[in-house]
């Protein structure tokens, strides 16, 4: 059996246990991954205690409580707090999700928080998503047409517009791609679930006139065909989308055009 181990300098060590807040009656324990790129030290897991009577119910609330009242050096991304921007995506108790929509009551025991897996870490809970965003740009996520632009707008029928449901809602949080084993091993070449979901969104847009060009660009042993339908992406998506289904539809379109 293959044994996969982190390099010694990447293995998290036991970190600091911060004092419990004085007078707190209800506490929730957080175990948080900490990494300082300016230090030669290994990553560490720090332990914090959140006063539930002085904090909101979501895991992001707890993180911000820690940052504001216990340890200002804790570093994370967040913005909308409503599951719209995707900024606060991280691995919480083993599942990639959004900290702002995940309640503390959704799990028991200590809340274990790590950055999204298999991505370079910038600092603490912030992964480097440069490659992820570059792959999104690569699928050219905009309307491409050759027909002269209409005076008012590009129109769609109600059924044509309905085809985009379950696709346009993607917030590019990267939860799906960073949960995909194929993306872990082939992240430089395989576009991954998020980018391919977006690619399909434009492939079936009735207003777009570059379908064949888009399919030509995806006809590659790695860009598309590294998907093995493991379904981790659908399980991890905090918006309830199904990237694996979209990828299967792209593969179907590839077959149909060859058979035509």
PDB file of C-alpha atoms in Angstrom, residues 6 28 83 118 138-139 160 171 197 208 246:
ATOM      1  CA  UNK A   6       3.569  15.362   4.279  1.00  0.00           C
ATOM      2  CA  UNK A  28     -16.713  26.322  22.187  1.00  0.00           C
ATOM      3  CA  UNK A  83     -22.717  32.775   1.402  1.00  0.00           C
ATOM      4  CA  UNK A 118      -3.884  20.708  -1.496  1.00  0.00           C
ATOM      5  CA  UNK A 138      -8.942  30.254 -19.394  1.00  0.00           C
ATOM      6  CA  UNK A 139     -12.499  29.103 -20.153  1.00  0.00           C
ATOM      7  CA  UNK A 160     -33.480  28.713 -22.647  1.00  0.00           C
ATOM      8  CA  UNK A 171     -19.563  31.720  -6.367  1.00  0.00           C
ATOM      9  CA  UNK A 197     -19.066  24.046 -14.407  1.00  0.00           C
ATOM     10  CA  UNK A 208     -23.386  32.389 -27.129  1.00  0.00           C
ATOM     11  CA  UNK A 246     -22.053  19.539 -15.847  1.00  0.00           C
TER      12      UNK A 246
END
